[in-house]
Coordinates of C-alpha atoms and ligand atoms in Angstrom, one line a residue:
X1 CA 29.3 28.5 5.3
X2 CA 26.1 28.6 3.4
X3 CA 26.8 28.9 -0.3
X4 CA 25.0 31.7 -2.1
X5 CA 22.8 31.1 -5.0
X6 CA 22.1 33.8 -7.6
X7 CA 18.6 33.7 -9.1
X8 CA 18.5 34.0 -12.8
X9 CA 15.7 33.5 -15.3
X10 CA 16.3 31.4 -18.4
X11 CA 14.2 31.1 -21.4
X12 CA 11.6 28.3 -20.9
X13 CA 12.8 26.2 -23.8
X14 CA 16.4 26.3 -22.7
X15 CA 15.4 25.5 -19.2
X16 CA 13.5 22.4 -20.3
X17 CA 16.3 21.2 -22.4
X18 CA 18.8 21.8 -19.7
X19 CA 16.6 20.0 -17.1
X20 CA 16.2 17.0 -19.3
X21 CA 20.0 16.8 -19.8
X22 CA 20.6 17.2 -16.1
X23 CA 18.1 14.6 -15.1
X24 CA 20.0 12.1 -17.2
X25 CA 23.2 12.8 -15.4
X26 CA 24.0 9.4 -14.1
X27 CA 25.9 10.3 -10.9
X28 CA 24.8 12.0 -7.7
X29 CA 26.1 14.0 -4.9
X30 CA 29.4 15.5 -4.2
X31 CA 29.2 17.9 -1.4
X32 CA 26.6 19.0 1.1
X33 CA 27.1 22.6 0.2
X34 CA 25.9 22.1 -3.4
X35 CA 23.0 20.1 -2.1
X36 CA 21.9 22.7 0.4
X37 CA 22.2 25.4 -2.1
X38 CA 19.9 23.5 -4.5
X39 CA 17.4 22.5 -1.9
X40 CA 17.2 26.0 -0.6
X41 CA 16.5 27.3 -4.0
X42 CA 13.9 24.6 -4.6
X43 CA 12.2 25.2 -1.4
X44 CA 12.1 29.0 -1.8
X45 CA 11.4 29.3 -5.5
X46 CA 9.9 26.3 -7.1
X47 CA 10.6 26.0 -10.8
X48 CA 13.5 28.5 -10.6
X49 CA 16.3 28.0 -13.0
X50 CA 19.2 28.8 -10.7
X51 CA 19.7 25.2 -9.6
X52 CA 20.2 24.1 -13.2
X53 CA 22.5 26.9 -14.0
X54 CA 24.8 26.3 -11.0
X55 CA 24.8 22.6 -11.7
X56 CA 25.8 23.2 -15.3
X57 CA 28.6 25.4 -14.3
X58 CA 29.9 23.0 -11.8
X59 CA 29.6 20.1 -14.2
X60 CA 31.6 22.1 -16.7
X61 CA 34.2 22.5 -14.1
X62 CA 34.1 18.8 -13.4
X63 CA 33.5 19.2 -9.7
X64 CA 29.8 19.0 -9.5
X65 CA 27.2 16.3 -8.9
X66 CA 23.6 16.0 -8.2
X67 CA 21.9 15.9 -4.8
X68 CA 20.7 12.4 -4.2
X69 CA 17.5 11.7 -2.4
X70 CA 15.5 8.6 -1.5
X71 CA 11.9 7.7 -1.8
X72 CA 10.6 7.6 0.8
X73 CA 12.8 10.4 2.1
X74 CA 14.6 9.2 5.4
X75 CA 13.9 10.8 8.7
X76 CA 17.5 12.1 8.9
X77 CA 20.0 12.1 6.0
X78 CA 23.3 14.1 6.1
X79 CA 25.5 14.1 3.0
X80 CA 29.2 13.9 3.5
X81 CA 32.0 14.8 1.1
X82 CA 33.3 12.3 -1.4
X83 CA 32.1 9.0 -2.6
X84 CA 32.8 5.3 -2.1
X85 CA 33.6 3.0 -5.0
X86 CA 32.5 -0.6 -4.7
X87 CA 35.2 -3.1 -5.5
X88 CA 34.8 -5.2 -8.7
X89 CA 33.9 -8.1 -6.5
X90 CA 31.8 -6.9 -3.6
X91 CA 32.5 -8.4 -0.2
X92 CA 29.5 -8.6 2.0
X93 CA 29.4 -9.5 5.7
X94 CA 26.1 -10.2 7.4
X95 CA 25.0 -11.0 11.0
X96 CA 23.6 -14.4 11.5
X97 CA 19.9 -14.5 10.4
X98 CA 20.3 -11.8 7.7
X99 CA 20.9 -14.3 4.8
X100 CA 17.7 -13.5 2.9
X101 CA 18.3 -9.8 3.1
X102 CA 21.9 -10.2 2.1
X103 CA 20.9 -12.4 -0.9
X104 CA 18.4 -9.7 -2.0
X105 CA 21.2 -7.2 -2.0
X106 CA 23.7 -9.3 -3.9
X107 CA 21.0 -10.2 -6.5
X108 CA 20.4 -6.5 -7.0
X109 CA 24.1 -5.7 -7.5
X110 CA 24.3 -8.5 -10.1
X111 CA 21.1 -7.7 -12.0
X112 CA 21.5 -3.9 -11.9
X113 CA 25.3 -3.4 -12.3
X114 CA 26.6 -6.9 -13.2
X115 CA 28.7 -6.8 -10.0
X116 CA 29.7 -10.1 -8.5
X117 CA 29.9 -10.5 -4.7
X118 CA 31.2 -12.8 -2.1
X119 CA 30.3 -13.4 1.5
X120 CA 33.0 -12.8 4.1
X121 CA 33.3 -12.9 7.8
X122 CA 36.3 -10.5 7.6
X123 CA 36.6 -6.9 6.4
X124 CA 33.8 -6.3 3.9
X125 CA 32.8 -3.5 1.5
X126 CA 29.2 -3.8 2.7
X127 CA 28.5 -4.7 6.3
X128 CA 25.0 -5.7 7.4
X129 CA 24.7 -5.7 11.1
X130 CA 21.7 -6.9 13.1
X131 CA 21.9 -6.1 16.8
X132 CA 18.7 -6.3 18.9
X133 CA 20.2 -3.9 21.5
X134 CA 20.3 -1.1 18.9
X135 CA 17.7 1.6 19.4
X136 CA 16.5 1.7 15.8
X137 CA 13.0 0.5 16.5
X138 CA 11.2 -2.4 14.8
X139 CA 11.7 -1.1 11.3
X140 CA 14.4 1.6 11.6
X141 CA 18.0 1.4 10.6
X142 CA 21.2 3.5 10.2
X143 CA 23.2 3.5 7.0
X144 CA 26.6 5.0 6.7
X145 CA 28.6 5.3 3.5
X146 CA 32.2 6.5 4.1
X147 CA 35.8 5.8 3.2
X148 CA 35.5 2.4 4.9
X149 CA 32.6 1.3 2.8
X150 CA 28.9 0.7 3.5
X151 CA 27.5 -0.1 7.0
X152 CA 23.9 -0.9 7.7
X153 CA 22.8 -1.4 11.3
X154 CA 19.4 -2.3 12.6
X155 CA 17.8 -4.0 15.6
X156 CA 15.6 -6.2 13.3
X157 CA 15.7 -8.0 10.0
X158 CA 13.1 -5.5 8.7
X159 CA 15.3 -2.6 9.6
X160 CA 18.3 -4.1 7.8
X161 CA 16.1 -4.8 4.8
X162 CA 14.9 -1.2 4.7
X163 CA 18.6 0.0 5.0
X164 CA 19.3 -2.1 1.9
X165 CA 16.4 -0.6 0.0
X166 CA 17.8 2.9 0.7
X167 CA 21.3 1.8 -0.4
X168 CA 19.9 0.5 -3.7
X169 CA 18.7 4.1 -4.5
X170 CA 22.1 5.6 -3.6
X171 CA 24.2 3.4 -5.8
X172 CA 25.0 4.6 -9.3
X173 CA 27.3 3.7 -12.1
X174 CA 30.1 6.1 -13.1
X175 CA 32.0 4.9 -16.0
X176 CA 32.9 1.3 -15.3
X177 CA 32.6 1.6 -11.5
X178 CA 29.7 1.6 -9.1
X179 CA 29.7 4.3 -6.4
X180 CA 27.7 5.8 -3.6
X181 CA 28.2 9.2 -2.2
X182 CA 29.2 9.5 1.5
X183 CA 26.2 9.9 3.6
X184 CA 24.8 9.1 7.1
X185 CA 21.2 8.1 7.5
X186 CA 19.2 7.5 10.6
X187 CA 15.8 6.4 9.6
X188 CA 12.5 4.9 10.8
X189 CA 8.9 5.1 9.6
X190 CA 6.4 7.7 10.7
X191 CA 3.6 5.1 10.6
X192 CA 3.5 1.3 11.2
X193 CA 0.7 0.8 8.7
X194 CA 1.7 1.4 5.1
X195 CA -0.6 -0.6 2.9
X196 CA -1.5 -1.2 -0.7
X197 CA -4.9 -2.8 -1.4
X198 CA -5.4 -4.9 -4.5
X199 CA -8.9 -5.8 -5.4
X200 CA -8.9 -9.0 -7.4
X201 CA -12.6 -9.7 -7.2
X202 CA -13.5 -7.3 -9.9
X203 CA -10.7 -8.6 -12.1
X204 CA -8.4 -11.4 -11.3
X205 CA -4.8 -10.4 -12.1
X206 CA -2.8 -13.4 -11.0
X207 CA 0.4 -14.0 -9.2
X208 CA 2.9 -12.5 -11.6
X209 CA 1.4 -9.0 -11.2
X210 CA 1.1 -9.5 -7.4
X211 CA 4.8 -10.4 -7.2
X212 CA 5.8 -7.3 -9.3
X213 CA 3.7 -5.1 -7.0
X214 CA 5.2 -6.7 -3.9
X215 CA 8.7 -6.0 -5.3
X216 CA 7.9 -2.3 -5.7
X217 CA 6.1 -2.1 -2.4
X218 CA 9.3 -3.4 -0.7
X219 CA 11.5 -1.0 -2.5
X220 CA 9.2 1.8 -1.3
X221 CA 9.1 0.4 2.2
X222 CA 5.3 -0.3 2.1
X223 CA 4.7 -3.1 4.5
X224 CA 1.1 -4.3 4.2
X225 CA -0.5 -6.0 1.2
X226 CA -4.2 -5.7 1.7
X227 CA -5.6 -8.4 -0.5
X228 CA -9.3 -8.0 -1.4
X229 CA -10.1 -11.6 -2.3
X230 CA -13.9 -11.8 -2.2
X231 CA -16.7 -9.5 -3.4
X232 CA -19.8 -9.6 -5.5
X233 CA -18.2 -10.2 -8.9
X234 CA -15.8 -13.0 -7.9
X235 CA -14.6 -15.2 -5.1
X236 CA -10.8 -15.6 -5.6
X237 CA -9.5 -17.9 -2.8
X238 CA -9.7 -21.7 -2.7
X239 CA -11.6 -22.9 0.4
X240 CA -11.5 -26.7 0.7
X241 CA -14.7 -27.1 2.7
X242 CA -16.8 -25.1 0.1
X243 CA -15.4 -26.0 -3.3
X244 CA -18.3 -24.2 -5.1
X245 CA -17.0 -20.9 -3.9
X246 CA -14.4 -21.1 -6.6
X247 CA -16.0 -23.6 -9.0
X248 CA -19.0 -21.3 -9.3
X249 CA -18.2 -18.1 -7.5
X250 CA -14.9 -17.3 -9.3
X251 CA -16.6 -17.2 -12.7
X252 CA -18.9 -14.7 -14.4
X253 CA -20.3 -15.1 -17.9
X254 CA -19.7 -11.6 -19.0
X255 CA -17.9 -8.6 -17.8
X256 CA -17.7 -4.9 -18.3
X257 CA -14.9 -2.6 -19.3
X258 CA -14.0 0.5 -17.3
X259 CA -15.0 2.9 -19.9
X260 CA -18.6 3.8 -20.2
X261 CA -21.1 3.0 -17.5
X262 CA -21.4 -0.7 -17.1
X263 CA -20.5 -1.5 -20.7
X264 CA -20.7 -5.2 -21.2
X265 CA -18.1 -6.8 -23.4
X266 CA -19.7 -10.2 -23.4
X267 CA -16.5 -11.9 -22.4
X268 CA -16.4 -14.4 -19.5
X269 CA -14.1 -13.7 -16.7
X270 CA -12.7 -16.1 -14.1
X271 CA -9.8 -16.9 -11.9
X272 CA -8.8 -17.8 -8.3
X273 CA -5.8 -18.6 -6.2
X274 CA -5.2 -22.1 -5.1
X275 CA -3.8 -22.5 -1.5
X276 CA -0.4 -23.5 -3.0
X277 CA -0.3 -20.2 -5.0
X278 CA -1.3 -18.2 -1.9
X279 CA 1.5 -19.9 0.1
X280 CA 3.9 -19.0 -2.7
X281 CA 2.8 -15.3 -2.5
X282 CA 2.9 -15.3 1.3
X283 CA 6.5 -16.5 1.2
X284 CA 7.4 -14.0 -1.5
X285 CA 5.9 -11.2 0.6
X286 CA 7.5 -12.4 3.9
X287 CA 11.0 -12.3 2.3
X288 CA 10.2 -8.6 1.5
X289 CA 8.9 -7.9 5.0
X290 CA 5.4 -7.4 3.8
X291 CA 2.5 -8.7 5.8
X292 CA -0.5 -9.9 3.8
X293 CA -3.8 -9.0 5.3
X294 CA -6.6 -10.9 3.6
X295 CA -10.1 -9.3 3.3
X296 CA -13.1 -11.6 3.3
X297 CA -16.1 -9.5 2.8
X298 CA -19.2 -9.9 5.1
X299 CA -22.1 -9.5 5.5
X300 CA -22.4 -7.5 2.2
X301 CA -20.5 -7.7 -1.1
X302 CA -21.2 -11.4 -0.9
X303 CA -23.1 -12.2 -4.2
X304 CA -20.4 -14.5 -5.5
X305 CA -20.6 -16.7 -2.4
X306 CA -24.4 -16.6 -2.5
X307 CA -24.3 -17.6 -6.2
X308 CA -22.3 -20.6 -5.1
X309 CA -24.4 -21.5 -2.1
X310 CA -27.9 -19.8 -2.3
X311 CA -28.7 -20.8 1.3
X312 CA -26.1 -18.2 2.4
X313 CA -28.4 -15.4 1.2
X314 CA -31.5 -14.0 2.9
X315 CA -33.8 -14.9 0.0
X316 CA -32.4 -18.5 -0.4
X317 CA -33.0 -17.9 -4.1
X318 CA -30.4 -18.9 -6.8
X319 CA -28.5 -15.9 -8.2
X320 CA -25.7 -15.6 -10.7
X321 CA -22.4 -14.0 -10.1
X322 CA -23.0 -10.4 -11.1
X323 CA -21.6 -9.4 -14.5
X324 CA -21.5 -5.7 -13.7
X325 CA -20.1 -3.7 -10.8
X326 CA -21.9 -1.9 -8.0
X327 CA -23.5 -2.4 -4.6
X328 CA -25.9 -5.4 -4.6
X329 CA -28.9 -6.3 -2.5
X330 CA -27.9 -9.9 -1.9
X331 CA -26.4 -10.2 1.6
X332 CA -25.7 -13.0 4.0
X333 CA -28.6 -14.2 6.1
X334 CA -27.0 -13.5 9.5
X335 CA -30.0 -15.1 11.3
X336 CA -29.2 -18.5 9.8
X337 CA -26.9 -20.6 12.0
X338 CA -25.6 -22.4 8.9
X339 CA -24.3 -19.0 7.7
X340 CA -22.4 -18.5 10.9
X341 CA -20.9 -22.0 10.6
X342 CA -20.0 -21.3 7.0
X343 CA -18.2 -18.0 7.9
X344 CA -16.4 -19.7 10.8
X345 CA -15.2 -22.5 8.6
X346 CA -14.0 -20.1 5.9
X347 CA -12.2 -18.0 8.5
X348 CA -10.6 -21.2 9.9
X349 CA -9.1 -21.9 6.5
X350 CA -8.0 -18.3 6.0
X351 CA -6.4 -18.3 9.4
X352 CA -4.6 -21.5 8.7
X353 CA -3.2 -20.0 5.5
X354 CA -2.3 -16.4 6.5
X355 CA 0.1 -15.8 9.3
X356 CA -1.3 -12.2 9.6
X357 CA -2.5 -11.3 13.1
X358 CA -5.2 -9.1 11.5
X359 CA -8.1 -10.4 9.4
X360 CA -10.2 -7.8 7.4
X361 CA -13.9 -8.6 7.3
X362 CA -14.9 -5.7 5.0
X363 CA -18.3 -4.7 6.3
X364 CA -18.8 -1.8 3.9
X365 CA -21.8 -0.8 1.8
X366 CA -24.3 -3.3 3.3
X367 CA -27.7 -3.0 1.8
X368 CA -30.3 -3.7 4.5
X369 CA -33.4 -4.1 2.4
X370 CA -33.4 -8.0 2.5
X371 CA -32.8 -8.0 6.2
X372 CA -35.7 -5.5 6.7
X373 CA -38.0 -7.7 4.6
X374 CA -37.1 -11.1 6.2
X375 CA -39.3 -12.7 8.9
X376 CA -36.3 -14.8 10.1
X377 CA -34.1 -11.7 10.4
X378 CA -36.8 -9.9 12.3
X379 CA -37.2 -12.7 14.7
X380 CA -33.5 -12.9 15.2
X381 CA -33.3 -9.1 15.9
X382 CA -36.1 -9.4 18.4
X383 CA -34.4 -12.3 20.2
X384 CA -31.2 -10.3 20.5
X385 CA -33.0 -7.0 21.3
X386 CA -31.7 -5.2 18.3
X387 CA -33.7 -2.3 17.1
X388 CA -32.0 -1.4 13.7
X389 CA -30.2 -3.1 10.9
X390 CA -27.1 -1.1 11.7
X391 CA -27.3 -2.6 15.2
X392 CA -27.7 -6.0 13.7
X393 CA -24.5 -5.5 11.7
X394 CA -22.6 -4.4 14.8
X395 CA -24.0 -7.5 16.6
X396 CA -22.9 -9.8 13.8
X397 CA -19.5 -8.1 13.5
X398 CA -18.9 -8.4 17.2
X399 CA -19.6 -12.1 17.0
X400 CA -17.1 -12.5 14.2
X401 CA -14.6 -10.4 16.2
X402 CA -15.0 -12.6 19.2
X403 CA -14.5 -15.7 17.0
X404 CA -11.3 -14.2 15.5
X405 CA -10.1 -13.1 19.0
X406 CA -10.5 -16.7 20.1
X407 CA -8.1 -17.7 17.4
X408 CA -5.6 -15.0 18.4
X409 CA -6.6 -12.7 15.5
X410 CA -7.6 -9.0 15.5
X411 CA -10.5 -7.9 13.3
X412 CA -10.4 -5.0 10.9
X413 CA -13.2 -3.5 8.8
X414 CA -14.3 -0.4 6.9
X415 CA -15.8 2.4 8.9
X416 CA -19.4 1.3 8.3
X417 CA -18.9 -1.3 11.0
X418 CA -19.2 1.4 13.5
X419 CA -22.8 2.0 12.3
X420 CA -21.7 5.2 10.5
X421 CA -24.4 6.8 8.4
X422 CA -22.4 7.5 5.3
X423 CA -24.7 6.3 2.4
X424 CA -28.1 7.5 1.2
X425 CA -29.2 3.9 2.0
X426 CA -27.7 3.8 5.5
X427 CA -30.0 2.9 8.4
X428 CA -31.2 6.3 9.8
X429 CA -32.3 4.9 13.2
X430 CA -30.1 5.6 16.2
X431 CA -27.3 3.1 16.8
X432 CA -27.2 1.7 20.3
X433 CA -24.7 -1.2 19.8
X434 CA -21.0 -0.8 20.5
X435 CA -18.4 -2.3 18.3
X436 CA -15.8 -4.6 19.9
X437 CA -13.0 -2.5 21.4
X438 CA -10.0 -4.0 19.7
X439 CA -11.2 -3.6 16.2
X440 CA -9.2 -1.6 13.7
X441 CA -11.3 0.8 11.7
X442 CA -10.3 1.6 8.1
X443 CA -11.8 4.9 7.4
X444 CA -12.7 5.5 3.8
X445 CA -15.8 7.7 3.6
X446 CA -17.7 10.2 5.7
X447 CA -17.0 13.3 7.6
X448 CA -13.5 13.5 9.0
X449 CA -14.8 14.0 12.5
X450 CA -15.8 10.4 12.3
X451 CA -12.1 9.7 12.7
X452 CA -12.0 11.8 15.9
X453 CA -15.0 10.0 17.1
X454 CA -13.5 6.6 16.5
X455 CA -10.1 7.3 18.1
X456 CA -11.7 9.0 21.1
X457 CA -13.7 5.8 21.6
X458 CA -10.4 3.9 21.7
X459 CA -10.2 2.4 18.2
X460 CA -7.1 2.4 16.1
X461 CA -7.7 3.9 12.7
X462 CA -6.1 3.4 9.3
X463 CA -6.9 6.5 7.2
X464 CA -7.8 5.5 3.7
X465 CA -10.0 8.5 2.9
X466 CA -11.2 7.9 -0.6
X467 CA -10.9 11.4 -1.9
X468 CA -7.1 11.2 -1.4
X469 CA -6.1 7.5 -1.5
X470 CA -8.2 5.6 -4.0
X471 CA -6.0 4.5 -6.9
X472 CA -9.0 3.8 -9.1
X473 CA -9.7 7.5 -9.2
X474 CA -8.4 9.3 -12.2
X475 CA -5.3 11.5 -12.2
X476 CA -7.6 14.4 -12.8
X477 CA -9.3 13.9 -9.4
X478 CA -6.2 12.6 -7.5
X479 CA -3.1 14.0 -9.2
X480 CA 0.3 13.0 -7.9
X481 CA 0.7 16.1 -5.8
X482 CA -2.7 15.5 -4.1
X483 CA -1.6 11.9 -3.3
X484 CA 1.7 13.3 -2.0
X485 CA 0.0 16.0 0.2
X486 CA -2.3 13.6 2.0
X487 CA -1.7 13.5 5.7
X488 CA -3.1 10.4 7.5
X489 CA -3.5 12.5 10.7
X490 CA -6.5 14.8 10.0
X491 CA -5.9 18.5 10.6
X492 CA -7.0 19.5 14.1
X493 CA -6.9 16.0 15.6
X494 CA -6.2 16.3 19.3
X495 CA -2.5 15.3 19.7
X496 CA -3.6 12.8 22.4
X497 CA -5.0 10.7 19.6
X498 CA -2.2 10.9 17.1
X499 CA -0.8 7.5 18.1
X500 CA -4.3 5.9 17.3
X501 CA -3.7 6.7 13.6
X502 CA -1.8 3.6 12.5
X503 CA -1.1 5.1 9.1
X504 CA -2.9 4.9 5.8
X505 CA -3.5 2.7 2.8
X506 CA -3.8 3.3 -0.9
X507 CA -6.5 1.3 -2.6
X508 CA -6.4 -0.2 -6.1
X509 CA -10.1 -1.0 -6.5
X510 CA -10.5 -3.0 -9.7
X511 CA -13.7 -1.9 -11.5
X512 CA -11.8 -0.1 -14.3
X513 CA -8.6 -2.0 -14.4
X514 CA -9.2 -5.2 -16.4
X515 CA -5.6 -5.9 -17.1
X516 CA -2.1 -5.5 -15.7
X517 CA -1.3 -2.4 -17.8
X518 CA -4.3 -0.6 -16.3
X519 CA -3.4 -1.6 -12.8
X520 CA 0.1 -0.3 -13.3
X521 CA -1.1 3.0 -14.9
X522 CA -3.4 3.7 -11.9
X523 CA -0.9 2.5 -9.3
X524 CA 2.4 4.0 -10.5
X525 CA 3.7 6.6 -9.7
X526 CA 1.1 7.4 -7.0
X527 CA 2.2 4.5 -4.9
X528 CA 5.5 6.2 -4.4
X529 CA 3.8 9.3 -3.1
X530 CA 1.8 7.2 -0.6
X531 CA 5.1 5.6 0.5
X532 CA 6.4 9.0 1.4
X533 CA 3.1 9.9 3.1
X534 CA 3.4 7.0 5.4
X535 CA 7.2 6.9 6.0
X536 CA 8.6 10.4 6.0
X537 CA 8.2 12.9 8.8
X538 CA 5.7 15.5 7.6
X539 CA 8.3 18.3 8.0
X540 CA 10.7 16.6 5.7
X541 CA 8.4 16.1 2.8
X542 CA 9.2 18.1 -0.3
X543 CA 7.3 17.5 -3.5
X544 CA 9.9 19.1 -5.8
X545 CA 12.6 16.9 -4.4
X546 CA 10.4 13.9 -4.5
X547 CA 9.5 14.5 -8.1
X548 CA 13.2 14.6 -9.0
X549 CA 14.0 11.3 -7.3
X550 CA 10.9 9.8 -9.0
X551 CA 13.0 9.6 -12.1
X552 CA 14.9 6.8 -10.6
X553 CA 11.7 4.8 -10.2
X554 CA 10.2 5.8 -13.6
X555 CA 13.3 4.4 -15.3
X556 CA 13.2 1.3 -13.1
X557 CA 9.5 0.7 -13.9
X558 CA 10.0 1.3 -17.6
X559 CA 12.7 -1.3 -17.6
X560 CA 10.3 -3.7 -15.9
X561 CA 7.5 -3.1 -18.4
X562 CA 5.5 -1.0 -16.0
X563 CA 4.2 2.1 -17.6
X564 CA 3.2 4.7 -15.1
X565 CA 0.2 7.0 -15.5
X566 CA -0.1 10.7 -15.2
Ligands
LIG1 C1 -15.1 0.8 -0.2 O1 -14.6 1.6 -1.0 N1 -16.4 0.3 -0.4 C2 -14.5 0.5 1.0

């Protein structure tokens, strides 16, 4: 029977005090009825005080608890009655091949609760089962917590890993023991593409920050680290065949702070990843079921490379690595065969390093003035029967796509690679070229019907619409609720095309984040909202409930030295 809840208004100050007290209650769930009573109240009357009052009364009677949730909220989660207490030494059994996932769990139990654990092939408190015949999908899992303990089942390692991430949020300390409320979860993601972009060209952050971000991505079930490694103000990846890319291209004499338009602070900035460091990060990400997709910008956003090797540029003139941020005129001379060879060689080394089946080639914000003014480019366009610069970009992009396809890789780029006219400097002439069919389009700017246009032409799309997903934007322009409410499937999209939306990304562009604290402030807590955007069925989203569970992460982040923004 559905419990009845009686609305009652409390004085605002008392409510706030009570709420603070209750949020610090260290133990969750006991009883589906209490949970459903609360969630009904929350859904029906946000901000209502009833839930706090009932909880207080139940606490006073010693029978109550707090409805637990997970971020991202699972597809199906049914609370049971009672709770399971982990033994003082936790026994863990794991199917063959789940050693890394099991080790991650036992490390968490030790670090968070001081609980020791032991592997067993017999009866175990926590059972991790991988069985390819299960119908949990490539990333789904089921998690049961009952009298017999904890059971996580999945068809894949990724699924088992995500089951463990959910379990971590369900465990709590009560007195001297660690417990989890009885629950049954059947879960799988809404979208396959759940990415976080880190721009390290503007400011190099280094591997400790990257690892911290990867840890939190994993906990939130984000699965793609989109690593923006090259751009105008810095080249950040070691390339053996072109050492000046990092010797020259990774350094700038001066830089700007985020506050005030292009304010120079006169301080030099530099940094890049060696191949050994990249391999270390790739291994770290792989252990957390995160694919690293490198982005190597072409043919624009290439000033740092041109500063290293001036023959890469259209003018062939020496330039310096820019000391401010923006969109620059210097672009690759795509008519020069040496440039094609250079890009192929760079891609070869990138492909050797990154196991990702997808390589991102940028392609955004290309200024065409240098191409328009170049006799060599004009002759090249004539030879290939190309009537506009946008068509030349498509021709160039298709050649790169074919090159990558020959290496078994799929190309991805920002939506300008379709020839979209989204800037005041875009080529206004009609576009006749057709982008290679297997390309993934990352939509960031323009009218939303450009997404419809792309999917109806057969392209897969990752929706990173800047007005909703750019982490460099202030909390005034993208508050947490706006991040949370984003739907990667644009309203009105013909359901035939829904499957062409692979998911979405959140983008930490680096212009105004010179240090780790700034990256954390912009990233957290919005990254948690994007996790739920990409994982949770739209109908199960609930911002109030999400906000309550966010307390778990805010505490966790504080303990790690991550101070979230607001
Ligand atoms: C972009 O923000 N230029 C993709």
